[in-house]
CSV table of C-alpha atoms in Angstrom, one decimal:
chain,number,residue,atom,x,y,z
A,30,UNK,CA,57.5,91.9,19.0
A,31,UNK,CA,57.9,91.8,15.3
A,32,UNK,CA,57.0,89.7,12.4
A,33,UNK,CA,59.4,88.6,9.4
A,34,UNK,CA,59.6,86.2,6.8
A,35,UNK,CA,62.9,84.1,5.6
A,36,UNK,CA,62.5,83.3,2.2
A,37,UNK,CA,64.9,80.3,1.5
A,38,UNK,CA,63.1,79.9,-0.7
A,39,UNK,CA,62.1,75.8,0.1
A,40,UNK,CA,60.6,75.3,-3.3
A,41,UNK,CA,60.6,72.0,-5.1
A,42,UNK,CA,63.1,71.4,-7.3
A,43,UNK,CA,61.1,70.9,-10.1
A,44,UNK,CA,60.0,74.6,-10.0
A,45,UNK,CA,60.8,76.9,-13.1
A,46,UNK,CA,63.1,80.1,-12.3
A,47,UNK,CA,60.3,82.3,-13.3
A,48,UNK,CA,57.9,80.0,-11.5
A,49,UNK,CA,60.2,80.5,-8.2
A,50,UNK,CA,60.4,84.3,-8.5
A,51,UNK,CA,56.9,85.1,-9.2
A,52,UNK,CA,56.8,83.1,-6.0
A,53,UNK,CA,58.6,85.4,-4.4
A,54,UNK,CA,56.9,88.6,-5.4
A,55,UNK,CA,53.5,87.2,-4.6
A,56,UNK,CA,54.9,86.1,-1.0
A,57,UNK,CA,56.4,89.5,-0.6
A,58,UNK,CA,53.7,91.5,-1.7
A,59,UNK,CA,50.8,89.4,0.8
A,60,UNK,CA,54.3,90.0,3.7
A,61,UNK,CA,53.8,93.7,2.9
A,62,UNK,CA,50.4,94.1,2.8
A,63,UNK,CA,50.0,92.0,6.2
A,64,UNK,CA,52.5,93.9,7.8
A,65,UNK,CA,55.3,91.8,8.3
A,66,UNK,CA,58.6,94.0,9.0
A,67,UNK,CA,61.1,92.2,7.0
A,68,UNK,CA,61.5,90.2,4.0
A,69,UNK,CA,65.2,88.0,3.8
A,70,UNK,CA,65.7,86.1,0.6
A,71,UNK,CA,68.7,83.6,0.8
A,72,UNK,CA,71.5,83.2,-2.0
A,73,UNK,CA,72.0,79.7,-3.0
A,74,UNK,CA,73.6,78.9,-6.4
A,75,UNK,CA,74.0,74.9,-6.4
A,76,UNK,CA,70.6,73.8,-3.7
A,77,UNK,CA,67.3,72.8,-6.3
A,78,UNK,CA,65.8,73.6,-2.8
A,79,UNK,CA,67.1,76.7,-2.5
A,80,UNK,CA,67.2,78.2,-5.8
A,81,UNK,CA,67.5,81.9,-5.4
A,82,UNK,CA,71.0,82.7,-6.6
A,83,UNK,CA,70.5,86.7,-6.9
A,84,UNK,CA,68.0,87.8,-4.0
A,85,UNK,CA,68.6,91.5,-5.4
A,86,UNK,CA,67.1,90.9,-8.2
A,87,UNK,CA,63.8,89.6,-6.0
A,88,UNK,CA,64.1,92.5,-4.3
A,89,UNK,CA,64.5,95.0,-7.2
A,90,UNK,CA,61.2,93.8,-8.1
A,91,UNK,CA,59.1,93.7,-5.2
A,92,UNK,CA,60.5,97.1,-4.1
A,93,UNK,CA,57.9,98.4,-6.7
A,94,UNK,CA,54.7,95.8,-5.4
A,95,UNK,CA,55.6,97.0,-2.0
A,96,UNK,CA,55.6,100.1,0.2
A,97,UNK,CA,56.8,99.7,3.8
A,98,UNK,CA,58.6,96.1,4.3
A,99,UNK,CA,62.4,95.7,4.4
A,100,UNK,CA,63.9,93.9,2.7
A,101,UNK,CA,67.2,91.9,2.4
A,102,UNK,CA,69.7,89.6,0.9
A,103,UNK,CA,69.8,86.7,3.6
A,104,UNK,CA,73.0,86.5,2.8
A,105,UNK,CA,75.2,87.6,0.2
A,106,UNK,CA,78.2,84.8,0.5
A,107,UNK,CA,80.6,87.9,1.1
A,108,UNK,CA,83.7,85.0,-0.2
A,109,UNK,CA,82.1,84.0,-3.3
A,110,UNK,CA,81.9,87.7,-4.5
A,111,UNK,CA,84.0,90.4,-5.6
A,112,UNK,CA,84.0,92.5,-2.9
A,113,UNK,CA,84.4,96.0,-4.5
A,114,UNK,CA,81.5,95.1,-7.4
A,115,UNK,CA,79.1,93.6,-4.0
A,116,UNK,CA,79.7,97.0,-2.3
A,117,UNK,CA,78.5,98.9,-4.9
A,118,UNK,CA,75.9,96.8,-5.4
A,119,UNK,CA,74.5,97.1,-2.3
A,120,UNK,CA,74.2,101.0,-2.0
A,121,UNK,CA,72.8,101.6,-5.0
A,122,UNK,CA,69.8,98.5,-3.8
A,123,UNK,CA,69.9,100.2,-0.3
A,124,UNK,CA,69.3,103.6,-2.3
A,125,UNK,CA,67.0,102.6,-4.5
A,126,UNK,CA,64.9,101.1,-1.4
A,127,UNK,CA,65.6,104.1,0.8
A,128,UNK,CA,65.8,102.7,4.2
A,129,UNK,CA,63.8,99.4,3.2
A,130,UNK,CA,67.1,97.5,2.8
A,131,UNK,CA,69.6,96.1,5.1
A,132,UNK,CA,72.3,93.5,4.1
A,133,UNK,CA,72.5,90.2,5.9
A,134,UNK,CA,76.5,88.5,5.0
A,135,UNK,CA,77.6,85.6,5.9
A,136,UNK,CA,81.1,82.6,4.5
A,137,UNK,CA,78.6,80.0,2.9
A,138,UNK,CA,77.8,76.6,3.9
A,139,UNK,CA,77.7,74.3,1.0
A,140,UNK,CA,80.8,73.0,-0.8
A,141,UNK,CA,79.2,73.0,-3.9
A,142,UNK,CA,78.9,76.6,-3.9
A,143,UNK,CA,82.6,76.9,-3.6
A,144,UNK,CA,83.9,74.4,-5.9
A,145,UNK,CA,81.8,76.4,-8.2
A,146,UNK,CA,83.6,79.0,-7.7
A,147,UNK,CA,86.8,77.4,-7.6
A,148,UNK,CA,87.3,77.1,-4.1
A,149,UNK,CA,88.4,74.7,-1.6
A,150,UNK,CA,85.4,72.1,-0.7
A,151,UNK,CA,86.1,71.7,2.8
A,152,UNK,CA,84.9,75.8,3.2
A,153,UNK,CA,88.8,76.0,4.6
A,154,UNK,CA,88.6,79.5,3.4
A,155,UNK,CA,85.1,80.0,3.2
A,156,UNK,CA,85.4,82.7,7.0
A,157,UNK,CA,88.9,83.9,5.9
A,158,UNK,CA,87.5,85.2,2.5
A,159,UNK,CA,84.4,86.6,4.2
A,160,UNK,CA,86.6,88.8,6.9
A,161,UNK,CA,88.8,90.3,3.9
A,162,UNK,CA,85.8,91.0,1.3
A,163,UNK,CA,83.8,92.6,4.1
A,164,UNK,CA,87.1,94.9,5.2
A,165,UNK,CA,87.2,95.4,1.3
A,166,UNK,CA,83.3,96.5,1.2
A,167,UNK,CA,83.5,98.9,3.9
A,168,UNK,CA,86.6,100.6,2.5
A,169,UNK,CA,85.0,100.8,-1.2
A,170,UNK,CA,81.9,102.5,0.9
A,171,UNK,CA,84.2,105.7,3.0
A,172,UNK,CA,84.7,106.6,-0.8
A,173,UNK,CA,88.1,107.2,-0.1
A,174,UNK,CA,91.4,106.1,-2.8
A,175,UNK,CA,92.7,103.0,-1.8
A,176,UNK,CA,94.6,100.1,-3.4
A,177,UNK,CA,94.1,96.9,-1.3
A,178,UNK,CA,96.1,93.6,-2.2
A,179,UNK,CA,95.0,90.7,0.1
A,180,UNK,CA,95.3,87.3,-0.1
A,181,UNK,CA,92.1,86.3,-1.4
A,182,UNK,CA,91.1,89.6,-3.3
A,183,UNK,CA,92.3,92.7,-4.6
A,184,UNK,CA,90.1,95.9,-4.6
A,185,UNK,CA,90.7,99.7,-4.6
A,186,UNK,CA,88.8,102.8,-4.8
A,187,UNK,CA,89.5,105.2,-8.0
A,188,UNK,CA,90.6,109.2,-6.7
A,189,UNK,CA,87.4,111.4,-8.0
A,190,UNK,CA,89.2,114.1,-10.0
A,191,UNK,CA,87.3,117.8,-9.5
A,192,UNK,CA,85.8,119.5,-12.9
A,193,UNK,CA,88.6,121.0,-14.9
A,194,UNK,CA,85.7,123.7,-15.9
A,195,UNK,CA,81.6,124.7,-15.6
A,196,UNK,CA,79.8,121.5,-17.3
A,197,UNK,CA,82.2,119.3,-17.4
A,198,UNK,CA,80.3,116.7,-15.4
A,199,UNK,CA,81.9,113.6,-17.0
A,200,UNK,CA,84.7,113.7,-14.0
A,201,UNK,CA,81.9,113.3,-11.4
A,202,UNK,CA,81.3,109.7,-10.0
A,203,UNK,CA,78.2,108.3,-9.0
A,204,UNK,CA,77.4,107.8,-5.2
A,205,UNK,CA,76.7,104.4,-4.5
A,206,UNK,CA,77.5,104.3,-0.8
A,207,UNK,CA,74.1,102.8,1.5
A,208,UNK,CA,71.5,104.7,2.1
A,209,UNK,CA,72.5,107.3,4.5
A,210,UNK,CA,75.4,106.4,5.2
A,211,UNK,CA,77.3,103.1,5.5
A,212,UNK,CA,77.4,103.9,9.2
A,213,UNK,CA,73.3,103.3,9.3
A,214,UNK,CA,73.3,100.1,7.1
A,215,UNK,CA,72.3,97.2,9.6
A,216,UNK,CA,74.0,93.9,9.0
A,217,UNK,CA,72.8,90.6,10.0
A,218,UNK,CA,74.0,86.9,10.5
A,219,UNK,CA,72.3,83.9,10.6
A,220,UNK,CA,73.4,80.7,12.6
A,221,UNK,CA,72.3,76.9,13.1
A,222,UNK,CA,74.6,74.8,15.1
A,223,UNK,CA,74.9,74.9,18.4
A,224,UNK,CA,77.4,77.4,20.1
A,225,UNK,CA,77.7,78.7,16.4
A,226,UNK,CA,80.7,81.0,15.6
A,227,UNK,CA,79.3,83.3,13.0
A,228,UNK,CA,76.9,84.5,16.2
A,229,UNK,CA,80.2,85.4,18.1
A,230,UNK,CA,81.4,87.1,15.2
A,231,UNK,CA,78.4,88.8,14.3
A,232,UNK,CA,78.3,90.0,17.9
A,233,UNK,CA,82.1,91.6,17.7
A,234,UNK,CA,81.0,93.3,14.7
A,235,UNK,CA,78.0,95.0,16.0
A,236,UNK,CA,75.9,92.7,13.5
A,237,UNK,CA,72.6,91.4,14.0
A,238,UNK,CA,71.7,87.9,15.1
A,239,UNK,CA,69.1,85.5,13.2
A,240,UNK,CA,68.9,82.1,14.6
A,241,UNK,CA,66.9,79.1,13.2
A,242,UNK,CA,65.5,77.5,15.7
A,243,UNK,CA,66.9,74.2,16.1
A,244,UNK,CA,66.0,73.5,19.7
A,245,UNK,CA,66.2,75.4,23.4
A,246,UNK,CA,69.9,74.6,23.7
A,247,UNK,CA,71.0,76.1,20.4
A,248,UNK,CA,68.6,79.4,20.9
A,249,UNK,CA,70.6,80.1,24.0
A,250,UNK,CA,73.6,79.3,22.7
A,251,UNK,CA,73.2,81.4,19.7
A,252,UNK,CA,72.6,84.6,22.4
A,253,UNK,CA,75.2,83.8,24.5
A,254,UNK,CA,77.9,83.3,21.7
A,255,UNK,CA,76.5,86.9,20.3
A,256,UNK,CA,76.3,88.4,23.7
A,257,UNK,CA,80.3,86.9,24.4
A,258,UNK,CA,81.2,88.4,21.3
A,259,UNK,CA,79.7,92.0,21.8
A,260,UNK,CA,80.8,92.2,25.7
A,261,UNK,CA,84.4,91.4,24.5
A,262,UNK,CA,84.2,94.1,22.1
A,263,UNK,CA,82.5,97.0,24.4
A,264,UNK,CA,79.2,96.9,22.0
A,265,UNK,CA,75.8,96.6,23.8
A,266,UNK,CA,73.7,93.9,23.9
A,267,UNK,CA,69.9,94.0,22.9
A,268,UNK,CA,67.4,90.8,22.6
A,269,UNK,CA,65.1,92.9,20.7
A,270,UNK,CA,67.9,92.5,18.2
A,271,UNK,CA,67.4,89.1,18.1
A,272,UNK,CA,65.6,87.6,15.3
A,273,UNK,CA,64.1,84.1,15.7
A,274,UNK,CA,63.3,81.8,13.0
A,275,UNK,CA,60.5,79.2,13.0
A,276,UNK,CA,57.9,77.1,10.3
A,277,UNK,CA,54.6,78.0,11.5
A,278,UNK,CA,51.1,78.1,10.4
A,279,UNK,CA,47.8,79.5,11.3
A,280,UNK,CA,44.1,78.3,10.9
A,281,UNK,CA,41.2,78.0,12.8
A,282,UNK,CA,42.1,75.6,14.5
A,283,UNK,CA,45.0,73.1,15.6
A,284,UNK,CA,43.5,70.4,13.6
A,285,UNK,CA,43.3,72.3,10.4
A,286,UNK,CA,46.6,74.1,10.7
A,287,UNK,CA,48.6,71.1,11.2
A,288,UNK,CA,46.3,69.1,8.0
A,289,UNK,CA,47.7,72.5,5.9
A,290,UNK,CA,50.6,72.1,7.3
A,291,UNK,CA,51.7,68.0,7.0
A,292,UNK,CA,50.0,68.0,3.5
A,293,UNK,CA,51.0,71.4,1.6
A,294,UNK,CA,54.7,72.2,1.2
A,295,UNK,CA,55.5,72.1,4.1
A,296,UNK,CA,55.5,68.6,5.1
A,297,UNK,CA,56.7,67.9,1.4
A,298,UNK,CA,59.6,69.6,2.1
A,299,UNK,CA,60.5,67.8,5.4
A,300,UNK,CA,59.6,65.3,3.9
A,301,UNK,CA,61.5,65.3,0.8
A,302,UNK,CA,64.6,67.6,2.3
A,303,UNK,CA,65.1,68.7,5.7
A,304,UNK,CA,64.1,65.5,7.4
A,305,UNK,CA,67.1,63.8,5.7
A,306,UNK,CA,69.5,66.2,6.3
A,307,UNK,CA,68.7,67.1,9.8
A,308,UNK,CA,69.2,63.9,10.7
A,309,UNK,CA,72.4,63.2,8.9
A,310,UNK,CA,73.5,66.2,10.5
A,311,UNK,CA,71.8,65.8,13.9
A,312,UNK,CA,70.0,69.1,14.4
A,313,UNK,CA,66.4,66.9,15.6
A,314,UNK,CA,68.5,66.3,18.8
A,315,UNK,CA,67.7,69.6,20.1
A,316,UNK,CA,63.6,69.4,19.2
A,317,UNK,CA,63.4,65.7,20.3
A,318,UNK,CA,65.3,67.2,24.3
A,319,UNK,CA,62.4,69.6,24.2
A,320,UNK,CA,59.8,67.5,23.2
A,321,UNK,CA,60.4,65.5,26.6
A,322,UNK,CA,59.1,62.1,25.2
A,323,UNK,CA,62.8,60.5,25.1
A,324,UNK,CA,61.7,59.4,21.1
A,325,UNK,CA,64.9,58.0,19.1
A,326,UNK,CA,65.7,61.0,16.7
A,327,UNK,CA,65.8,58.5,13.4
A,328,UNK,CA,61.7,57.4,14.6
A,329,UNK,CA,60.7,61.3,14.0
A,330,UNK,CA,57.7,61.2,12.1
A,331,UNK,CA,55.2,63.7,10.4
A,332,UNK,CA,53.0,64.1,14.0
A,333,UNK,CA,55.8,64.2,16.1
A,334,UNK,CA,56.9,67.1,13.6
A,335,UNK,CA,53.9,69.0,13.5
A,336,UNK,CA,53.3,68.9,17.5
A,337,UNK,CA,57.1,69.1,18.8
A,338,UNK,CA,59.2,71.5,15.7
A,339,UNK,CA,56.4,73.2,14.1
A,340,UNK,CA,54.5,76.0,15.2
A,341,UNK,CA,51.3,75.0,13.9
A,342,UNK,CA,47.6,75.5,15.0
A,343,UNK,CA,44.8,78.1,16.2
A,344,UNK,CA,46.0,81.5,16.8
A,345,UNK,CA,46.0,81.0,20.6
A,346,UNK,CA,47.6,77.9,20.1
A,347,UNK,CA,50.7,79.8,18.4
A,348,UNK,CA,50.7,82.4,20.4
A,349,UNK,CA,51.1,80.2,23.4
A,350,UNK,CA,53.9,78.3,22.4
A,351,UNK,CA,56.0,81.8,21.1
A,352,UNK,CA,55.7,82.9,24.4
A,353,UNK,CA,56.5,79.8,25.9
A,354,UNK,CA,59.5,79.9,23.1
A,355,UNK,CA,60.5,83.2,24.4
A,356,UNK,CA,60.3,82.8,28.3
A,357,UNK,CA,62.3,79.6,27.7
A,358,UNK,CA,65.2,81.3,25.6
A,359,UNK,CA,64.9,84.8,27.6
A,360,UNK,CA,63.9,87.0,25.0
A,361,UNK,CA,64.3,88.1,21.7
A,362,UNK,CA,62.8,90.8,19.6
A,363,UNK,CA,61.0,89.1,16.2
A,364,UNK,CA,59.5,85.7,15.3
A,365,UNK,CA,60.2,85.1,11.9
A,366,UNK,CA,58.8,82.4,9.6
A,367,UNK,CA,60.3,80.7,6.8
A,368,UNK,CA,58.8,80.4,3.7
A,369,UNK,CA,57.4,77.2,2.0
A,370,UNK,CA,56.2,76.1,-2.0
A,371,UNK,CA,52.7,76.5,-1.7
A,372,UNK,CA,52.7,77.5,-5.3
A,373,UNK,CA,49.0,75.5,-6.2
A,374,UNK,CA,47.2,76.4,-3.6
A,375,UNK,CA,49.0,79.6,-1.9
A,376,UNK,CA,45.3,80.7,-0.2
A,377,UNK,CA,45.8,78.9,2.8
A,378,UNK,CA,49.4,80.0,3.0
A,379,UNK,CA,48.8,83.5,2.5
A,380,UNK,CA,45.4,83.4,5.0
A,381,UNK,CA,47.9,81.5,7.7
A,382,UNK,CA,50.4,84.8,6.9
A,383,UNK,CA,47.7,87.6,7.3
A,384,UNK,CA,46.8,85.9,10.3
A,385,UNK,CA,50.3,85.4,12.0
A,386,UNK,CA,51.5,89.3,11.6
A,387,UNK,CA,47.8,90.5,12.5
A,388,UNK,CA,46.5,87.9,15.1
A,389,UNK,CA,49.3,86.4,16.5
A,390,UNK,CA,52.4,88.6,16.7
A,391,UNK,CA,50.8,91.7,18.6
A,392,UNK,CA,49.0,89.7,20.8
A,393,UNK,CA,52.5,88.4,21.9
A,394,UNK,CA,53.8,89.3,25.6
A,395,UNK,CA,56.8,89.7,26.3
A,396,UNK,CA,59.5,87.2,27.8
A,397,UNK,CA,59.1,86.9,31.5
C-alpha cells in the first residue's frame, strides 16, 4: 500500500494567502521527507475553508523543496478554465516536474464558483463543460493543427511553419505537451456522493478513482460505479489504482492521538465547518450506519467523530482500522490523509504524518 496526502486545504478562514501558501510548502516538504507517494492540492476560489485557487502555483513552489513526491491539482475544475490555456499550463508543469506530476480533473461542485465565472448557479453546465474542455485539451496535446467551435468553448492549435533557413528559429513552437506524452499522463477524479456518476465517468475514461470516504456503502458504491464504467468500455479494473481519503492522526497512545485531533485544527475544522455541511447533506449517515450505535446523526458529537469517523490512535490501532476498512471495501492501493490547519503548532501534526508514512502504511497487510 502507498500513502498520499490530500491538501484541500482545510485552513481557518482568517488565514492570509501567504500563511496558506507557506503552510502548504511546509507540509509538502515534510511529506516528501516522510516518504509519501502523492501530494494532491484542491482548487477552490469561493470557499473560505478551502482556500487555494491556483494549485499549480503551490506545486511549482514545492517542486524546488522536494525530491520524490508526486504532485497533482485535485482537481482542476475544467469547465471554469479556458481549455487551450489549461492544456499548455498542465503540459508545461508536468515537464517541469519531470514525471512527478499527475492531473486531477472535475466539473466543480460549488455554485459560487460557477457564478464567479458567469455560469448557472444550478451547475447544469458543469459536466458538459468538463467533457468539452477535456476534448479540447487532448487535441491540443496531440499537437496537430485544428479549429474547434463547441457549445461552451472554442479552441485550436496553430500549424507550425518550417524554418525558412538555418537560424530562423522564430518559426519554432515550444512543445508543452505532457511529460513523455499525453498517453503517459495519469488523470484522476474524486467522488463523495453515493453511486457517484463521476466514478462511472472515471472508469469509462480510464482515469484513476479517488474516494472521499463517507461510510462503507459509499466507498463500495464508488468502486462499483468505477468498475461498471471501465467494463462498459472494455478497460481493465485494478483496485491498486483506488485511493481512499480519510482524516488520520497517529500518536503514542489512542488517548494522545484523540487529544491532538480534537483539540487541534482537525477538531476545529469539523466543529466549525464539516459537521454543519455533512449534516445538511446527510453525509454522516454512512458513518452512523458503520458504527452500529444507532445514534441519530443530529446527535453526533466530537467523541463519536474521533472514534468512528476519524482514524486516530496508536500505530497499532490505526493499522487495525485501516486493515478492517480495506477488508470491508474489498481493497485499495493508497490511503490518503487529509491535511488540517496546525499552523500555530505544526509539530504534532508533522510527527503524525511521519508516523503514518513510516510506521503505519508499510505494515498494512493486503486485503482479505
